[in-house]
Amino acid sequence: MSESSSLPVRGRAVRPSGRHRRPVPSQLPPEAPALVLATLGDASGVAAELASMIRVDNPQIEVRLAGLGEDGKELTSELEAAARERPADGEAAIVVPLLTGPHPVADGVIAAAVAASGVAARVTESLGPHPLLAEALHIRLAEKNLARADRMRLLNVGSPIDAVVLATVGGTHGAAEAQPTAVLLASRLTLPVLVASLDGGPDAAAAAERLRGVGAERIALSPCLIGPEADPGLAGEAAALIGAESADPLGAHDLIADLAARAYGSVLAEDA
């Protein structure tokens, strides 16, 4: 069996292939793996709100939440606890990172924590790119009057801005991974969208310069962040640097909760 198999591997993080997101089955057996949300920082704030939303919408899932801290010990503990409540030969958990894209620090800590637990667990890919992520970004822009949307279809019907800088983290690799999300958001807004990294290149200033070079005067910054993965002041500083207004981070948006649940459901579907 190849290392890229989606079957459970004890003590190793295995990312299932593909980015399809399938709804969670309405009924699950008691031994179904737990959904373990992994978040940078501690298990509070936005992450706790998202966990609560998933529990309310999916009472059939056991939802656990672990802050990664610096060593991932809390995640290891949650995985071991999930394993104690399940058959020894079964899969203990599916770990869903609360990230919109790859994050070199978080990805490494999660992999190490899964390995340290010694239990059968799988790790899903990050939550993006996905049309629901682009929709959530559009909504956050509209909440700040930086995009207009009709209530039924959430399609732009005339915009107060000319272009968007989509801000992410993870350096060059994170920015590259966010490109499909930028394309999806641009399609919704019918406006140019360029990606910038808040912790590396390409930076927001370069993106804004390119946009102004093609005639964009009113630029908005859209943080493609749930929240804990970046210093809360970085987006505001980047927006001020380029003379733009900024939308809020995605935060505890119901579409983010839905994406996390679907990431879990997509792994279950691979075994069906």
Tab-separated table of C-alpha atoms in Angstrom:
chain	number	residue	atom	x	y	z
A	1	MET	CA	0.000	0.000	0.000
A	2	SER	CA	1.420	3.409	-0.911
A	3	GLU	CA	2.147	6.136	1.618
A	4	SER	CA	-0.448	8.349	-0.037
A	5	SER	CA	-3.266	5.943	0.814
A	6	SER	CA	-6.222	7.443	2.640
A	7	LEU	CA	-6.534	4.426	4.957
A	8	PRO	CA	-5.824	4.978	8.657
A	9	VAL	CA	-2.153	4.887	9.558
A	10	ARG	CA	-1.282	4.567	13.224
A	11	GLY	CA	0.682	7.526	14.491
A	12	ARG	CA	1.040	9.264	11.138
A	13	ALA	CA	-0.662	12.217	9.530
A	14	VAL	CA	-2.125	11.249	6.176
A	15	ARG	CA	-3.765	13.861	3.994
A	16	PRO	CA	-6.521	12.472	1.778
A	17	SER	CA	-6.238	13.427	-1.853
A	18	GLY	CA	-8.555	15.880	-3.534
A	19	ARG	CA	-10.398	18.912	-2.215
A	20	HIS	CA	-13.974	17.696	-2.493
A	21	ARG	CA	-16.116	18.560	0.494
A	22	ARG	CA	-19.016	16.242	1.208
A	23	PRO	CA	-21.710	16.746	3.841
A	24	VAL	CA	-21.480	14.646	6.977
A	25	PRO	CA	-23.856	11.636	7.036
A	26	SER	CA	-26.905	12.315	9.184
A	27	GLN	CA	-26.224	9.163	11.187
A	28	LEU	CA	-22.904	7.747	12.352
A	29	PRO	CA	-22.056	4.672	14.421
A	30	PRO	CA	-20.837	5.239	18.003
A	31	GLU	CA	-17.333	4.154	17.013
A	32	ALA	CA	-17.067	6.749	14.229
A	33	PRO	CA	-13.850	8.764	14.518
A	34	ALA	CA	-13.934	12.000	16.454
A	35	LEU	CA	-13.567	15.288	14.604
A	36	VAL	CA	-10.595	16.987	16.229
A	37	LEU	CA	-10.210	20.647	15.315
A	38	ALA	CA	-6.609	21.821	15.525
A	39	THR	CA	-5.966	25.524	15.940
A	40	LEU	CA	-2.926	27.684	16.401
A	41	GLY	CA	-2.782	29.266	19.829
A	42	ASP	CA	-5.157	27.998	22.491
A	43	ALA	CA	-8.553	26.343	22.299
A	44	SER	CA	-10.616	29.449	22.927
A	45	GLY	CA	-12.152	32.400	21.126
A	46	VAL	CA	-12.906	31.858	17.450
A	47	ALA	CA	-11.874	28.189	17.535
A	48	ALA	CA	-14.207	27.440	20.456
A	49	GLU	CA	-17.071	29.231	18.689
A	50	LEU	CA	-16.522	27.185	15.525
A	51	ALA	CA	-16.443	23.954	17.549
A	52	SER	CA	-19.757	24.891	19.171
A	53	MET	CA	-21.326	25.670	15.799
A	54	ILE	CA	-20.258	22.300	14.394
A	55	ARG	CA	-21.672	20.478	17.438
A	56	VAL	CA	-25.034	22.231	17.080
A	57	ASP	CA	-25.313	21.524	13.355
A	58	ASN	CA	-23.893	17.981	13.547
A	59	PRO	CA	-24.916	16.370	16.851
A	60	GLN	CA	-23.948	12.962	15.447
A	61	ILE	CA	-20.246	13.931	15.525
A	62	GLU	CA	-18.032	13.933	18.583
A	63	VAL	CA	-16.199	17.244	18.205
A	64	ARG	CA	-12.974	17.882	20.095
A	65	LEU	CA	-10.794	20.977	20.017
A	66	ALA	CA	-7.062	21.277	20.587
A	67	GLY	CA	-4.818	24.314	20.655
A	68	LEU	CA	-1.464	23.558	19.103
A	69	GLY	CA	0.646	25.782	21.329
A	70	GLU	CA	4.326	25.282	20.572
A	71	ASP	CA	4.563	21.525	21.029
A	72	GLY	CA	1.193	20.036	20.063
A	73	LYS	CA	0.831	18.181	23.366
A	74	GLU	CA	-2.813	19.192	23.706
A	75	LEU	CA	-3.582	17.671	20.312
A	76	THR	CA	-1.721	14.495	21.244
A	77	SER	CA	-3.771	14.299	24.461
A	78	GLU	CA	-7.076	14.771	22.603
A	79	LEU	CA	-6.176	12.035	20.132
A	80	GLU	CA	-5.248	9.631	22.930
A	81	ALA	CA	-8.516	10.408	24.721
A	82	ALA	CA	-10.516	9.782	21.536
A	83	ALA	CA	-8.726	6.458	21.050
A	84	ARG	CA	-9.613	5.270	24.564
A	85	GLU	CA	-13.309	5.585	23.692
A	86	ARG	CA	-13.064	3.508	20.516
A	87	PRO	CA	-12.199	-0.060	19.539
A	88	ALA	CA	-8.459	-0.744	19.616
A	89	ASP	CA	-8.432	-1.632	15.921
A	90	GLY	CA	-10.544	1.348	14.837
A	91	GLU	CA	-9.737	4.847	13.711
A	92	ALA	CA	-9.667	7.288	16.599
A	93	ALA	CA	-9.960	10.659	14.909
A	94	ILE	CA	-9.939	12.854	11.861
A	95	VAL	CA	-7.941	16.012	12.483
A	96	VAL	CA	-9.183	19.132	10.697
A	97	PRO	CA	-6.792	22.107	10.803
A	98	LEU	CA	-8.598	25.417	11.251
A	99	LEU	CA	-6.578	26.984	8.461
A	100	THR	CA	-7.554	28.383	5.085
A	101	GLY	CA	-4.283	27.179	3.541
A	102	PRO	CA	-0.969	25.501	4.338
A	103	HIS	CA	0.928	26.820	7.348
A	104	PRO	CA	4.509	25.585	7.808
A	105	VAL	CA	4.474	25.845	11.602
A	106	ALA	CA	1.013	24.394	12.183
A	107	ASP	CA	1.438	21.619	9.631
A	108	GLY	CA	4.642	20.466	11.291
A	109	VAL	CA	3.221	20.593	14.809
A	110	ILE	CA	0.117	18.653	13.756
A	111	ALA	CA	2.146	15.940	12.049
A	112	ALA	CA	4.404	15.583	15.096
A	113	ALA	CA	1.452	15.478	17.498
A	114	VAL	CA	-0.293	12.744	15.507
A	115	ALA	CA	2.907	10.718	15.391
A	116	ALA	CA	3.459	11.155	19.147
A	117	SER	CA	-0.052	9.955	19.941
A	118	GLY	CA	0.532	6.567	18.334
A	119	VAL	CA	-3.173	6.287	17.457
A	120	ALA	CA	-4.900	5.757	14.129
A	121	ALA	CA	-5.751	9.236	12.896
A	122	ARG	CA	-5.928	11.136	9.650
A	123	VAL	CA	-5.301	14.795	8.936
A	124	THR	CA	-7.331	16.598	6.293
A	125	GLU	CA	-6.072	19.307	4.018
A	126	SER	CA	-6.688	22.936	4.938
A	127	LEU	CA	-10.151	24.382	4.334
A	128	GLY	CA	-9.300	26.171	1.101
A	129	PRO	CA	-9.556	26.660	-1.746
A	130	HIS	CA	-13.306	26.166	-1.948
A	131	PRO	CA	-16.278	28.187	-3.265
A	132	LEU	CA	-17.681	28.442	0.280
A	133	LEU	CA	-14.462	30.099	1.396
A	134	ALA	CA	-14.761	32.661	-1.393
A	135	GLU	CA	-18.391	33.238	-0.405
A	136	ALA	CA	-17.399	33.886	3.216
A	137	LEU	CA	-14.730	36.359	2.080
A	138	HIS	CA	-17.310	38.124	-0.087
A	139	ILE	CA	-19.674	38.400	2.868
A	140	ARG	CA	-16.977	39.860	5.127
A	141	LEU	CA	-16.208	42.491	2.460
A	142	ALA	CA	-19.895	43.325	2.125
A	143	GLU	CA	-20.233	43.712	5.894
A	144	LYS	CA	-17.731	46.579	5.683
A	145	ASN	CA	-19.441	48.054	2.618
A	146	LEU	CA	-16.430	47.078	0.514
A	147	ALA	CA	-18.543	44.953	-1.821
A	148	ARG	CA	-22.200	44.825	-2.674
A	149	ALA	CA	-24.153	41.628	-2.877
A	150	ASP	CA	-27.759	40.713	-3.505
A	151	ARG	CA	-29.345	38.707	-0.723
A	152	MET	CA	-30.409	35.747	-2.802
A	153	ARG	CA	-27.301	34.901	-4.821
A	154	LEU	CA	-24.506	36.895	-3.145
A	155	LEU	CA	-23.339	38.165	-6.517
A	156	ASN	CA	-21.828	41.598	-6.889
A	157	VAL	CA	-24.241	44.165	-8.351
A	158	GLY	CA	-21.940	47.176	-8.491
A	159	SER	CA	-18.908	47.734	-6.307
A	160	PRO	CA	-17.566	50.597	-4.179
A	161	ILE	CA	-14.024	49.301	-4.861
A	162	ASP	CA	-11.954	48.569	-7.950
A	163	ALA	CA	-9.808	45.649	-6.757
A	164	VAL	CA	-8.943	43.420	-3.817
A	165	VAL	CA	-5.722	42.285	-2.183
A	166	LEU	CA	-6.328	38.846	-0.700
A	167	ALA	CA	-4.064	38.614	2.355
A	168	THR	CA	-2.900	35.262	3.658
A	169	VAL	CA	-0.002	33.746	5.629
A	170	GLY	CA	2.504	31.002	4.923
A	171	GLY	CA	4.891	32.982	2.763
A	172	THR	CA	5.294	32.256	-0.931
A	173	HIS	CA	3.837	28.754	-0.653
A	174	GLY	CA	0.762	29.962	1.218
A	175	ALA	CA	0.229	32.705	-1.347
A	176	ALA	CA	0.460	30.212	-4.209
A	177	GLU	CA	-2.064	27.927	-2.517
A	178	ALA	CA	-4.444	30.881	-2.124
A	179	GLN	CA	-4.478	31.652	-5.860
A	180	PRO	CA	-7.543	29.469	-6.594
A	181	THR	CA	-9.430	31.248	-3.807
A	182	ALA	CA	-8.454	34.581	-5.364
A	183	VAL	CA	-9.836	33.396	-8.710
A	184	LEU	CA	-13.092	32.304	-7.058
A	185	LEU	CA	-13.433	35.622	-5.240
A	186	ALA	CA	-12.621	37.591	-8.395
A	187	SER	CA	-15.350	35.684	-10.215
A	188	ARG	CA	-17.880	36.573	-7.528
A	189	LEU	CA	-16.890	40.230	-7.417
A	190	THR	CA	-16.106	40.620	-11.137
A	191	LEU	CA	-13.037	42.530	-9.984
A	192	PRO	CA	-9.287	41.839	-10.080
A	193	VAL	CA	-7.966	40.065	-6.964
A	194	LEU	CA	-4.261	39.598	-6.208
A	195	VAL	CA	-2.788	37.532	-3.378
A	196	ALA	CA	-0.325	38.897	-0.833
A	197	SER	CA	1.375	37.262	2.128
A	198	LEU	CA	1.382	38.963	5.511
A	199	ASP	CA	4.480	37.054	6.617
A	200	GLY	CA	6.548	36.936	3.441
A	201	GLY	CA	6.367	37.633	-0.269
A	202	PRO	CA	4.589	38.695	-2.363
A	203	ASP	CA	3.710	41.530	-0.011
A	204	ALA	CA	0.633	43.744	0.008
A	205	ALA	CA	2.526	46.787	-1.247
A	206	ALA	CA	3.656	44.966	-4.387
A	207	ALA	CA	0.152	43.652	-5.028
A	208	ALA	CA	-1.375	47.103	-4.598
A	209	GLU	CA	1.206	48.629	-6.927
A	210	ARG	CA	0.319	46.108	-9.621
A	211	LEU	CA	-3.385	46.804	-9.221
A	212	ARG	CA	-2.898	50.556	-9.400
A	213	GLY	CA	-0.775	49.998	-12.465
A	214	VAL	CA	-3.847	48.677	-14.277
A	215	GLY	CA	-6.057	51.536	-13.126
A	216	ALA	CA	-7.461	50.388	-9.797
A	217	GLU	CA	-7.802	53.355	-7.431
A	218	ARG	CA	-10.032	52.001	-4.667
A	219	ILE	CA	-8.476	48.869	-3.216
A	220	ALA	CA	-9.736	46.720	-0.334
A	221	LEU	CA	-7.800	44.190	1.701
A	222	SER	CA	-9.515	40.860	2.371
A	223	PRO	CA	-7.858	38.741	5.108
A	224	CYS	CA	-8.088	35.092	4.081
A	225	LEU	CA	-7.583	34.147	7.709
A	226	ILE	CA	-9.749	32.518	10.328
A	227	GLY	CA	-7.898	34.476	12.993
A	228	PRO	CA	-5.520	32.567	15.256
A	229	GLU	CA	-2.996	31.883	12.482
A	230	ALA	CA	-1.767	35.488	12.370
A	231	ASP	CA	-1.179	38.440	14.649
A	232	PRO	CA	-4.481	40.354	14.655
A	233	GLY	CA	-2.712	43.604	13.806
A	234	LEU	CA	-0.975	42.397	10.648
A	235	ALA	CA	-3.947	42.832	8.315
A	236	GLY	CA	-4.648	46.320	9.620
A	237	GLU	CA	-1.014	47.322	9.206
A	238	ALA	CA	-0.943	45.998	5.651
A	239	ALA	CA	-4.152	47.842	4.793
A	240	ALA	CA	-2.793	51.097	6.207
A	241	LEU	CA	0.457	50.642	4.290
A	242	ILE	CA	-1.347	50.431	0.955
A	243	GLY	CA	-4.007	53.013	1.784
A	244	ALA	CA	-6.859	50.513	1.749
A	245	GLU	CA	-9.768	49.602	3.973
A	246	SER	CA	-9.818	46.088	5.360
A	247	ALA	CA	-12.532	43.529	5.861
A	248	ASP	CA	-12.571	41.523	9.078
A	249	PRO	CA	-10.929	38.098	9.222
A	250	LEU	CA	-13.261	35.192	8.535
A	251	GLY	CA	-13.561	34.341	12.220
A	252	ALA	CA	-16.399	32.154	13.463
A	253	HIS	CA	-18.389	32.295	10.226
A	254	ASP	CA	-20.982	29.571	9.722
A	255	LEU	CA	-19.504	28.780	6.304
A	256	ILE	CA	-16.128	28.059	7.946
A	257	ALA	CA	-17.844	25.695	10.386
A	258	ASP	CA	-19.567	24.048	7.433
A	259	LEU	CA	-16.257	23.644	5.592
A	260	ALA	CA	-14.640	22.007	8.636
A	261	ALA	CA	-17.509	19.555	8.943
A	262	ARG	CA	-17.363	18.826	5.224
A	263	ALA	CA	-13.622	18.160	5.449
A	264	TYR	CA	-14.438	15.488	8.042
A	265	GLY	CA	-17.275	14.152	5.895
A	266	SER	CA	-15.059	13.918	2.816
A	267	VAL	CA	-12.679	11.582	4.650
A	268	LEU	CA	-15.561	9.352	5.750
A	269	ALA	CA	-16.806	9.287	2.152
A	270	GLU	CA	-13.473	7.909	0.962
A	271	ASP	CA	-14.088	4.809	3.067
A	272	ALA	CA	-17.661	4.285	1.862
